[in-house]
Every structure is written in C-alpha cells, then in structure tokens.
Coordinates of C-alpha atoms in Angstrom, one line a residue:
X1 CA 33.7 -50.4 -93.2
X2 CA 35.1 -49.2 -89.7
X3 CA 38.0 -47.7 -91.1
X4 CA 35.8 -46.2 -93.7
X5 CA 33.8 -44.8 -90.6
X6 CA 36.6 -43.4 -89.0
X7 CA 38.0 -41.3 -91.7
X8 CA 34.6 -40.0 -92.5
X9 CA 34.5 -38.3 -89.0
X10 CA 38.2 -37.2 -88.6
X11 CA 37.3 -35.3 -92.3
X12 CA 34.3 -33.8 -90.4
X13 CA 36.2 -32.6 -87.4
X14 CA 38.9 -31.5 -89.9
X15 CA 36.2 -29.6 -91.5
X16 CA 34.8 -28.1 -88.4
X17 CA 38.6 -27.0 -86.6
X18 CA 39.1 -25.5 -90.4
X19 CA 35.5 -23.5 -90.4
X20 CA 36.4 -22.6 -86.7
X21 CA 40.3 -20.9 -87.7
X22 CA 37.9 -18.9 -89.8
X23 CA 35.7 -17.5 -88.1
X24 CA 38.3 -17.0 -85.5
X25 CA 40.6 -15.1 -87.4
X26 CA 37.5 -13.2 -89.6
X27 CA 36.4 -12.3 -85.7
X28 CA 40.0 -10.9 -84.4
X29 CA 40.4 -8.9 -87.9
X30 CA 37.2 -7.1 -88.4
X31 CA 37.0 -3.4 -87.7
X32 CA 36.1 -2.3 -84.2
X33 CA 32.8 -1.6 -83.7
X34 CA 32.6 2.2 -82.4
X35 CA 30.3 2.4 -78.9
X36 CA 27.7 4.4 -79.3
X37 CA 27.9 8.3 -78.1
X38 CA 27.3 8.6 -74.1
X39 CA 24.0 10.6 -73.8
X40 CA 23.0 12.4 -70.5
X41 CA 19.1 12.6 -69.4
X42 CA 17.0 13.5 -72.2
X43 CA 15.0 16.9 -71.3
X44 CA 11.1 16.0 -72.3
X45 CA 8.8 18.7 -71.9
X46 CA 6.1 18.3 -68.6
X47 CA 2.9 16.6 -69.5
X48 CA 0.9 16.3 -66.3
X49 CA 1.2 17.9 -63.1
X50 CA 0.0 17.0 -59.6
X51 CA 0.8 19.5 -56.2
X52 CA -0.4 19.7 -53.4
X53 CA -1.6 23.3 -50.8
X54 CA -1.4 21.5 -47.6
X55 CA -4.0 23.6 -45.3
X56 CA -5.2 27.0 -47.0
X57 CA -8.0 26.9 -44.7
X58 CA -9.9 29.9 -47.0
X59 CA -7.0 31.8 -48.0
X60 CA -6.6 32.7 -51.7
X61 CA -4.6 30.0 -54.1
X62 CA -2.9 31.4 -56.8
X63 CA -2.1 29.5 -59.6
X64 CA 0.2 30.3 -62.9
X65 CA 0.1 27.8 -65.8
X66 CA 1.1 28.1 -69.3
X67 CA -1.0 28.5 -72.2
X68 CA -2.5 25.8 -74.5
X69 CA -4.7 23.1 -74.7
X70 CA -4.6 20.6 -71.4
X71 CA -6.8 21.1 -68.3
X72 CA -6.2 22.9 -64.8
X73 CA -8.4 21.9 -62.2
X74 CA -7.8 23.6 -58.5
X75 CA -9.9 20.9 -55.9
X76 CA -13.2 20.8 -57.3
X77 CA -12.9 24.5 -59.6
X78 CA -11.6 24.6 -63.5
X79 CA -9.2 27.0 -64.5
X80 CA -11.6 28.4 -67.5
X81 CA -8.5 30.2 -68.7
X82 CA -4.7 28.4 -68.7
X83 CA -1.8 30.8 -69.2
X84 CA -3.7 33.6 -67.0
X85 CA -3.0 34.2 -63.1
X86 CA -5.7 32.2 -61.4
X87 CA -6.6 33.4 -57.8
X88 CA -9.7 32.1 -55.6
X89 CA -10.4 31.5 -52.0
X90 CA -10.6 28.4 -51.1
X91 CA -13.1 27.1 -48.4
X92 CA -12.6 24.2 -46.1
X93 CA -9.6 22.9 -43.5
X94 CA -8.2 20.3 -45.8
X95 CA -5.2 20.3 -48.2
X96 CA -6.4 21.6 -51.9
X97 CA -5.2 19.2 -54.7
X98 CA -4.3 21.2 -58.2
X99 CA -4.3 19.2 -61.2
X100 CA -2.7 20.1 -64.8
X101 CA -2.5 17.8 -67.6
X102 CA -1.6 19.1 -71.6
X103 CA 0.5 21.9 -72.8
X104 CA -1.0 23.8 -69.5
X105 CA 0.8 21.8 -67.6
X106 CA 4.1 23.0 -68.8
X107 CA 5.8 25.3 -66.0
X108 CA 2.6 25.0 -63.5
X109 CA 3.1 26.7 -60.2
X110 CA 0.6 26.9 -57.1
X111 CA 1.1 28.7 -53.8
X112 CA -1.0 30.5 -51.2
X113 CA -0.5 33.5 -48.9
X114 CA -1.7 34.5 -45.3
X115 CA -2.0 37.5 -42.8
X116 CA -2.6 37.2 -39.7
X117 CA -2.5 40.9 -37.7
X118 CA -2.2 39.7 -34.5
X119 CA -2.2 36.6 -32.0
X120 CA -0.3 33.7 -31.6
X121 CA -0.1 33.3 -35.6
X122 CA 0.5 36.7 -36.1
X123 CA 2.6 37.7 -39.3
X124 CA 3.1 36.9 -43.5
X125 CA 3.1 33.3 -44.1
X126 CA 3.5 31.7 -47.7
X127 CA 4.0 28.1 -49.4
X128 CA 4.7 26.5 -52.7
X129 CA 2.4 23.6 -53.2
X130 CA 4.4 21.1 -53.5
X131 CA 4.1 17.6 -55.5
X132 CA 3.9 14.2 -54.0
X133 CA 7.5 12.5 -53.5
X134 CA 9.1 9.4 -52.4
X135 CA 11.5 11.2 -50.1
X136 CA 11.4 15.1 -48.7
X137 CA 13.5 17.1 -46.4
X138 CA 12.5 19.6 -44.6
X139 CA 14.8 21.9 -41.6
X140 CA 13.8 24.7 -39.1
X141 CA 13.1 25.5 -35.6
X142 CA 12.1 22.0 -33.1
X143 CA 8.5 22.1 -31.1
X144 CA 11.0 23.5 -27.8
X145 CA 11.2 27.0 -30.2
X146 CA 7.9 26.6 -32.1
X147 CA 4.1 24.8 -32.3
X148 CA 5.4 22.8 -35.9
X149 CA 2.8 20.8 -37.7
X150 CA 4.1 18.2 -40.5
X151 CA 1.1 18.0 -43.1
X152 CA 1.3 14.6 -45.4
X153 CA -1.1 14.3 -48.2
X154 CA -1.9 11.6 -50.5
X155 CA -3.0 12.9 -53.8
X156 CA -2.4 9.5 -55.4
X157 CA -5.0 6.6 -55.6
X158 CA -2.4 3.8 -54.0
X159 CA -1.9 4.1 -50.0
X160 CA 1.2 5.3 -48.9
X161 CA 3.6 3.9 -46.1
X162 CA 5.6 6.6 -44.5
X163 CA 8.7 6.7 -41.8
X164 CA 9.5 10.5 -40.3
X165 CA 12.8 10.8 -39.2
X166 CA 13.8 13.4 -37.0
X167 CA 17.4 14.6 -36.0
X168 CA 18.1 17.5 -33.5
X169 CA 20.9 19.3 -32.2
X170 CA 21.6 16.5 -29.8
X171 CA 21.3 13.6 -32.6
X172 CA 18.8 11.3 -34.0
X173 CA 15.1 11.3 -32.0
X174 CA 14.0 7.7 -31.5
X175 CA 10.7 7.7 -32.2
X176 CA 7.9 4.7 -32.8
X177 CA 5.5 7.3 -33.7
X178 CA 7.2 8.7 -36.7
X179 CA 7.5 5.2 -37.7
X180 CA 4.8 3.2 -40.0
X181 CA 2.5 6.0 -41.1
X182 CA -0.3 4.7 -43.2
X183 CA -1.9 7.5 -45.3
X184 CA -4.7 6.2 -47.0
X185 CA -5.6 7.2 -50.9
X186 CA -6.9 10.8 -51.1
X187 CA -6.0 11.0 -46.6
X188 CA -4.3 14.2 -45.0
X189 CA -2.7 13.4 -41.8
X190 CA -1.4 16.4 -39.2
X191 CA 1.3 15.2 -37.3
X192 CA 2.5 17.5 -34.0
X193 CA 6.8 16.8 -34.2
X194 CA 5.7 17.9 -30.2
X195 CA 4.8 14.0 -30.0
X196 CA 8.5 13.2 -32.1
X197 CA 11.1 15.5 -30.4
X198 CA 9.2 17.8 -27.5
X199 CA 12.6 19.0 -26.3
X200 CA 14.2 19.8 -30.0
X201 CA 15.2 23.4 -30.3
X202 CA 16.2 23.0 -34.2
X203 CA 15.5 19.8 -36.5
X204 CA 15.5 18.5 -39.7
X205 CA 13.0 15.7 -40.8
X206 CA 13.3 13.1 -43.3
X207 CA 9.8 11.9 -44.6
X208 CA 10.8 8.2 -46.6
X209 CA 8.1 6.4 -48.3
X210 CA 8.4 2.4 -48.6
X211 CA 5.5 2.7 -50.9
X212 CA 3.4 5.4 -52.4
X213 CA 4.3 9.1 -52.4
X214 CA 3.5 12.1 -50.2
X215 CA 3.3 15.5 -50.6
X216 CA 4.8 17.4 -47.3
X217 CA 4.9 20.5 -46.1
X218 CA 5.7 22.0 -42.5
X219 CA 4.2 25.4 -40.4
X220 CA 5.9 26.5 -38.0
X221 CA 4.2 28.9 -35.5
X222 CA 6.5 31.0 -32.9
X223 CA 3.7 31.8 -30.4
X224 CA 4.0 35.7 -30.9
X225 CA 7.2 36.0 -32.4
X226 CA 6.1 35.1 -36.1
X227 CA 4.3 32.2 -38.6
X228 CA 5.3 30.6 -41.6
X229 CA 5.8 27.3 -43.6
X230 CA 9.3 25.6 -44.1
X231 CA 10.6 25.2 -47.4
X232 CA 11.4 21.5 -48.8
X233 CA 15.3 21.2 -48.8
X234 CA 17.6 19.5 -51.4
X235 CA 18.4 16.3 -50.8
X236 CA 21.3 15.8 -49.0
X237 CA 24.7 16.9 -50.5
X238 CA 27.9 17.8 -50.3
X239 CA 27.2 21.2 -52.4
X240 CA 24.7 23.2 -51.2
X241 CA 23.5 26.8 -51.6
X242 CA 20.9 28.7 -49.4
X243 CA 19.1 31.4 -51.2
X244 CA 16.8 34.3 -51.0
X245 CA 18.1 35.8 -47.9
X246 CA 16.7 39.1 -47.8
X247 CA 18.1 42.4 -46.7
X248 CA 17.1 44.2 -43.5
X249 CA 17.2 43.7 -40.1
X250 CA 16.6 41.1 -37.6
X251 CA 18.4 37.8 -36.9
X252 CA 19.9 35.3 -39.9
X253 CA 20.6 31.9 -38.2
X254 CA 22.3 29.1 -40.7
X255 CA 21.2 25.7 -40.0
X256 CA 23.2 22.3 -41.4
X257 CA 22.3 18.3 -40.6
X258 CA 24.9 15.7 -41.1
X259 CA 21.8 13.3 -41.7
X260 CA 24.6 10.1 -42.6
X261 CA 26.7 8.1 -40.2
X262 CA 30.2 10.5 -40.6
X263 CA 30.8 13.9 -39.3
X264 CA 30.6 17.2 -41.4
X265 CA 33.3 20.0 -42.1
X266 CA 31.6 22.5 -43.9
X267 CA 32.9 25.9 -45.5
X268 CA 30.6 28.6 -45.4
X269 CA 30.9 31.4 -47.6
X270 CA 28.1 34.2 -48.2
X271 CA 27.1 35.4 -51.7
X272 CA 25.9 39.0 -51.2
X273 CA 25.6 42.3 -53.5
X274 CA 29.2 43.5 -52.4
X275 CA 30.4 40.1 -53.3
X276 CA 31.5 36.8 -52.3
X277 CA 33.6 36.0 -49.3
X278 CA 34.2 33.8 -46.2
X279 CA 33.0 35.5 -42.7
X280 CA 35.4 36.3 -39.9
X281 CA 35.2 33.5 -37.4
X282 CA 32.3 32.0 -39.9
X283 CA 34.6 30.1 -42.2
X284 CA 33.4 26.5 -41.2
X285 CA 30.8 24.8 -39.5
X286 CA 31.6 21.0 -38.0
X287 CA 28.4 19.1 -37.7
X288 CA 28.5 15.6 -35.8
X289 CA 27.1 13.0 -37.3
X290 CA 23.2 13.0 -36.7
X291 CA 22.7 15.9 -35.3
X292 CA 21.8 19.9 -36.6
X293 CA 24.4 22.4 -35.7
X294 CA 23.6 26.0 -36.0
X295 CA 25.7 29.6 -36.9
X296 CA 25.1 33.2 -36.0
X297 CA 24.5 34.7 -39.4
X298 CA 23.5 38.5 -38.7
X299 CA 26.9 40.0 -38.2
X300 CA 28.3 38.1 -41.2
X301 CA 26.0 39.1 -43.9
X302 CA 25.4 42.6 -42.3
X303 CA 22.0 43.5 -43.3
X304 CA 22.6 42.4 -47.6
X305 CA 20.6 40.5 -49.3
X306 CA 22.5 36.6 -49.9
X307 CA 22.7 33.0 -50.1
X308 CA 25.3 31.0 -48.7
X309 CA 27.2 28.7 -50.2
X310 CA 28.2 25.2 -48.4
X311 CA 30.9 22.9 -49.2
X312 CA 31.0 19.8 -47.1
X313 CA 33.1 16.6 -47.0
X314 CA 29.7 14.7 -46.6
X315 CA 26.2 15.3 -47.4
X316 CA 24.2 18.2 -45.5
X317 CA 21.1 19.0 -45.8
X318 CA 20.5 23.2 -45.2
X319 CA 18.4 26.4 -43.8
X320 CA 18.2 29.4 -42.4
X321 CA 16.0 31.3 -40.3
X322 CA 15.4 35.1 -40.9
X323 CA 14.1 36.8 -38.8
X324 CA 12.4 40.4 -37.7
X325 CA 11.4 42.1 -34.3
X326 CA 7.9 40.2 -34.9
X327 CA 7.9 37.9 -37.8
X328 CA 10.0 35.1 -39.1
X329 CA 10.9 33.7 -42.8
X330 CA 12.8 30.6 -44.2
X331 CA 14.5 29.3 -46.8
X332 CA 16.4 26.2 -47.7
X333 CA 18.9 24.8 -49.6
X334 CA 17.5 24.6 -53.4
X335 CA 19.1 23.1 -56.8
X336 CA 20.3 26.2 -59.4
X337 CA 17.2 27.4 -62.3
X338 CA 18.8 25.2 -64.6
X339 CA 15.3 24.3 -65.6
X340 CA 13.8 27.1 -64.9
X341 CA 11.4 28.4 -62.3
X342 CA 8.2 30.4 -61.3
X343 CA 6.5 31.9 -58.3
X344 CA 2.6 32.7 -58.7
X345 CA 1.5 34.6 -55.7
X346 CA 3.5 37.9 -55.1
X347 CA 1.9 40.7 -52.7
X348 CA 2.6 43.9 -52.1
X349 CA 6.2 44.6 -51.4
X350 CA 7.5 41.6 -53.2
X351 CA 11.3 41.1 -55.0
X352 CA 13.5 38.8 -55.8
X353 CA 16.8 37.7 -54.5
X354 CA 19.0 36.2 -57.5
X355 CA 22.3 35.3 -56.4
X356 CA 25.1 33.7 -59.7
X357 CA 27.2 31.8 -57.9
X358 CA 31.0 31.3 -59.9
X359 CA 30.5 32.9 -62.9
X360 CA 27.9 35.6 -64.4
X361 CA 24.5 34.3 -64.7
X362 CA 21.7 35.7 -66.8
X363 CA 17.7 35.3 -66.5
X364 CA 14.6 36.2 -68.4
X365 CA 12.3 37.6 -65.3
X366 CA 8.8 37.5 -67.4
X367 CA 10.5 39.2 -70.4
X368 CA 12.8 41.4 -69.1
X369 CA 16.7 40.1 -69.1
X370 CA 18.2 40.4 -65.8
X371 CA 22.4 40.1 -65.5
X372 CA 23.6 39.1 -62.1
X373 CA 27.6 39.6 -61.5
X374 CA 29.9 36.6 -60.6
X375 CA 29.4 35.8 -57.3
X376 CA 27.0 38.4 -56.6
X377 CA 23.5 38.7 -55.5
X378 CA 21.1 41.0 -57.3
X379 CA 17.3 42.1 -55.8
X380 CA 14.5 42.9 -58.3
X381 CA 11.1 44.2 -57.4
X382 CA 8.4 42.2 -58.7
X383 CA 4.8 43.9 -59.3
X384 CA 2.2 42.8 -56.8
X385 CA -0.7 40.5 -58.1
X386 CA 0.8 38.7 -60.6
X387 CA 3.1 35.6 -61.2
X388 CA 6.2 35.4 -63.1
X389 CA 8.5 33.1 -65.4
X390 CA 12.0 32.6 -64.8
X391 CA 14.0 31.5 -67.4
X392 CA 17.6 30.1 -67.4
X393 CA 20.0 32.3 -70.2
X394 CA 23.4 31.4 -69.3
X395 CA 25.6 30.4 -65.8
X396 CA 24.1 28.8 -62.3
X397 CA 21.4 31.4 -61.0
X398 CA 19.7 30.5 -57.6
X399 CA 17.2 32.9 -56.6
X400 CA 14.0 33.4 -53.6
X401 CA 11.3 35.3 -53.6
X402 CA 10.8 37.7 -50.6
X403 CA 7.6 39.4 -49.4
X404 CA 7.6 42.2 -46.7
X405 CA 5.1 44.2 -45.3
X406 CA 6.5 47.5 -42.6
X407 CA 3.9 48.1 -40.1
X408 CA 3.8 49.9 -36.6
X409 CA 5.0 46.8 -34.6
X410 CA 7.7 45.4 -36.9
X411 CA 8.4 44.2 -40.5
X412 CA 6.2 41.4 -41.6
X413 CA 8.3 39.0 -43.8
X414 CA 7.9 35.4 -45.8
X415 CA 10.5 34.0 -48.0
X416 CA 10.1 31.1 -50.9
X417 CA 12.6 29.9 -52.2
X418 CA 12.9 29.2 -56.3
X419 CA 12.7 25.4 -57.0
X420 CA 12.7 24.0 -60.3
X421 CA 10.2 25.1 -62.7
X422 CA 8.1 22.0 -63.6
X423 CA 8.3 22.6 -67.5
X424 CA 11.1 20.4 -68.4
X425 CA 11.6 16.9 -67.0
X426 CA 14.7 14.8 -67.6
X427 CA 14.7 11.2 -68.1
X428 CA 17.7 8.9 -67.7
X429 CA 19.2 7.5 -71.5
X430 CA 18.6 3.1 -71.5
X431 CA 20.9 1.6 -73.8
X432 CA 20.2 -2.0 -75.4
X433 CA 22.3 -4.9 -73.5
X434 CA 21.9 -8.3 -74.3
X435 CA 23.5 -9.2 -70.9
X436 CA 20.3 -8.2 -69.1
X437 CA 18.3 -11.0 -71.2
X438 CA 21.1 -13.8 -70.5
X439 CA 20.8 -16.0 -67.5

C-alpha cells in the first residue's frame, strides 16, 4: 500500500511539472500584447463656472457667456438672456459671486471697470474675475511704492485654510500673519501686505491653500501716481511670456521672482511689431534665489507695443509695470490662447495687443480672422461696449487687452491680460492597472 501511495503522488507531481512546461512555454510563445496608444488630457467642454469680482463697490460688472440652455446668475441678479453682454451696477462693498452652469457656461468671462478723476485713486482700473484656486501668484509694486490690498474670497461651501507668502527684492518676508488664514464659507477677507512686508518696494505673493480654494485678487493704489488691480501670474516656470504691453509713453519696468531655493539666469527678449530681438545691455536678468529683481524696460521696447519673452534655468514667476505721467497698468506672465480666450468689458479706447511668438499665429477676434507675423506683435482696436471671443486658429498667440483714456493731465491706462478662455477644460487620461488593487 505505501509504495502504492508513493507512486500515486510522484504521477501527480509528474502531472503538475508537465501542465507547468506548458503553460510556461504557451506563456513565452504567445504574441505580444500591443500597449495601448498614449493619450494626452482629454479636452471636455466647460459645464459649470464659479468667479469671483473681488470689491466692485457699485461699479458696473460685465459679463459675456455663451448661448444655450444653463443658468447665469451675477450675486443675487439672473442673466435673463445668456449669449448677450450683460452689464449692471452692482451695489454694496463686498466681492460679487457670478455663477454659470449648462451650455452658458461654456467660455464665461466677468470683469469690471472704474474711473476715478482725481484723488489718491485717481485713474482707469480694471479686473478679470477670477475663479477660486488652490494656488495663485500674483507680482507688482510692495506697500513701500503703493497702499496694496490682497482680497481672498471663498465662493465655496467648505472653509478654506490659507498661507500668503511674500518675497521682495531683498528675499523671502517672514511673516506669522500671512500664515494660517481661515476664510470661512461664503467670507471675504482684506489683507493690507503693509502688515506682511511694510518696507517692500516690489513683491510677488504666493497664496497656497492646505484646504479649500480661494479666489484672489490684488489693488494696488500709487497715492496720486495711478490705481489698478494686479493680474494673477502663471505658475512658476522656466518659460514665460509677458503680454499686452501697450504702446506709448511712460515707464515699462520688467519684474521676475526666483520663488524656489536656486538662483535664476534669465534671457530676456522683447516681441514687438518691428520684431523679435534681445535689448542692448537687456539680454539677461540674474534673480537670487528668493528674492524679485527688476529691469528698466522703456528704452528697450521704445514706445511699441510687446510682450517679453523669458527663458530661465529655473522657474520664475513674471510682470511688468507700465506706466504713464499719472496712471499705471499691469500685466503678467499668462499661458498661450491654446484654449481660447475672452474679455467682456471694453471702454472707450480699447485694443488688443496679440503677440505670435515662434511661428505665425492666427485668431478669430469675434468673427473676423486676425494673422499675426512670427515673432511679431499686432494691435487691434476693439469697439467700445461690447465683449469679444477669441479663438485659437493655428500657432502660440498671447495677447492683453489695453484700455486708454488721453485727458488734460496725462493718459489714463489699464491692461488685462488674456487668460484662458473657460470653454474647454482638459482632464488627465487614467489607464486600468491591476498593480494599484495588489497589496
């Protein structure tokens, strides 16, 4: 019987070494399996809409969204008719929440304007309202140069936890009371950078969110010498371009952060309607680590309308201050209209600066085709009292919008610049992996 036993097993194992040469070799012979195409983001058109007019304080919104069925609401007040300019005064001190949802949410853009003819806020002063974020940069004058109020809303029903980090010309402003800001769901909070960095001349601030979102925005008044808001920045990179920098006279001052831990070199060349080229004694900027360094534009550009065009070894963040005999403008580093983009309140005396950087570049303003030459910058008039679409054709168009106003004391001036239309949205590509199921 044992012997029996035994021979009944070693014919199983035989069995099972037998069944395992099989599958072995049936495993080593069969045809690759081919991995499946790499897919970028997938572009998904805009659904739903949140931004945010930090302080209109009863200056007129105006707000463009596209036609269809969805809702626009603008605070408390219903947009009876999407896909028409929308434009009401809006009462109260606080920020003004505009809401989209639907097809009408598709390419939604809000902004407001001011005048102010005299006094300490004298001058044009514009903003695009922007929508909540986990992370925003902004870059302009310090509170030594100008009164600058940071603005953080919370349009969301979840409080938001916020850190505001500040870096000057000197380096990086310790600061407790940038640290640890609580905004409540629905709050505003005005912060004075005075109490951050009182002796900053220049700065760029980093507002980081550890939970919730925030929608920021920044006004900086020069007691005299002009008003206006600060444009949110790109990110930090190590390819930046500046746009919208309008013609005329008055000062242009480039300003670049190294916000990281390494020291900048950055090339600086300007993109202007004679064409693209690297300024005499301009060609780089070196930016220590932490701090803002600043260049003397005026002479390099020469009274054209541009954008610069940075190339650094590490990420920068970038602006530039334009300014007139009594007002000042500016405009920050921006991503190309790849997805298009939109401005809804242009005034009297409003154009656009479009700048194709590398190759040509077209664009649909409204319906109208515009061509802008490689490595040129083009300027088109806009009408007043409307808004306008601008679509992406072909190459890597940046553009600003640029409102001025002559009067007997100076040029009045604001400058947006074009961020990315909110029609399209691009989501990352998953791909199945049993790996992230095994333990």
């Amino acid at each position: 019987m044992k012997g029996f036993v035994e021979n009944r097993f070693g014919l199983v194992a035989l069995v099972l070494i037998a069944l395992g040469a099989l599958y072995g070799l049936a495993f080593l012979t069969r045809p690759a399996q081919e991995a499946p195409p790499a897919r970028g983001p997938q572009k998904v058109a805009v659904e739903s809409v949140v931004a945010v007019c930090p302080a209109p304080r009863g200056a007129e919104v105006a707000v463009l969204s596209a036609p269809g069925e969805g809702t626009v609401t603008v605070g408390s007040a219903q947009v009876k008719e999407p896909g028409k300019l929308w434009r009401e005064p809006v009462k109260g001190d606080g920020p003004v929440v505009v809401k989209a949802t639907g097809k009408a949410a598709q390419g939604l853009e809000a902004s407001f304007g001011t005048k102010t003819a005299k006094g300490r806020s004298r001058g044009l002063a514009g903003v695009r309202c922007t929508e909540p974020a986990g992370t925003t940069w902004l870059i302009g004058p310090g509170p030594s140069a100008a009164g600058v109020t940071l603005h953080l809303t919370n349009a969301d029903a979840a409080p938001a936890l916020a850190d505001v980090l500040v870096y000057s010309a000197e380096g990086p402003v310790p600061s407790d009371a940038g640290r640890g800001i609580t905004v409540k769901p629905g709050a505003h909070v005005e912060l004075d950078l005075n109490e951050l960095a009182p002796s900053a001349t220049v700065t760029a601030v980093g507002v980081t969110t550890s939970t919730g979102r925030l929608a920021v925005a920044a006004r900086a008044v020069m007691d005299g010498r002009g008003v206006d808001w600060l444009p949110a920045s790109a990110p930090p990179a190590t390819r930046v371009v500046v746009p919208g920098i309008p013609s005329g006279e008055g000062k242009r001052e480039l300003l670049v952060a190294a916000p990281g831990k390494l020291d900048a070199a950055v090339q600086v060349r300007a993109v202007t309607t004679d064409g693209s080229y690297a300024m005499k004694g301009r060609e780089t900027l070196d930016v220590i680590a932490g701090t803002v360094a600043v260049m003397e534009l005026t002479k390099g550009l020469d009274g054209q309308a541009a954008a610069v065009e940075l190339v650094s070894d590490v990420p920068v963040v970038a602006g530039m201050v334009i300014s007139t005999s009594v007002d000042v403008a500016f405009s920050a580093g921006t991503p190309p209209l790849d997805l298009g983009g939109a401005v809804a309140d242009n005034g009297k005396g409003s154009s656009l600066v479009l700048t194709a950087v590398g190759g040509p570049g077209r664009v649909k303003v409204g319906t109208a085709t515009v061509d802008v030459p490689a490595s040129r910058t083009k300027v088109v008039k806009v009408k007043a009292g409307t808004g306008l679409v601008v679509t992406p054709v072909s190459g890597q168009v940046y553009g600003g919008r640029v409102t001025s106003e002559r009067t007997g004391a100076g040029t009045l001036i604001t400058a947006q610049p074009l961020s990315q239309g909110r029609i399209w949205t691009l989501l990352p590509t998953y791909t199945d992996d049993p790996a992230v199921v095994l333990p």
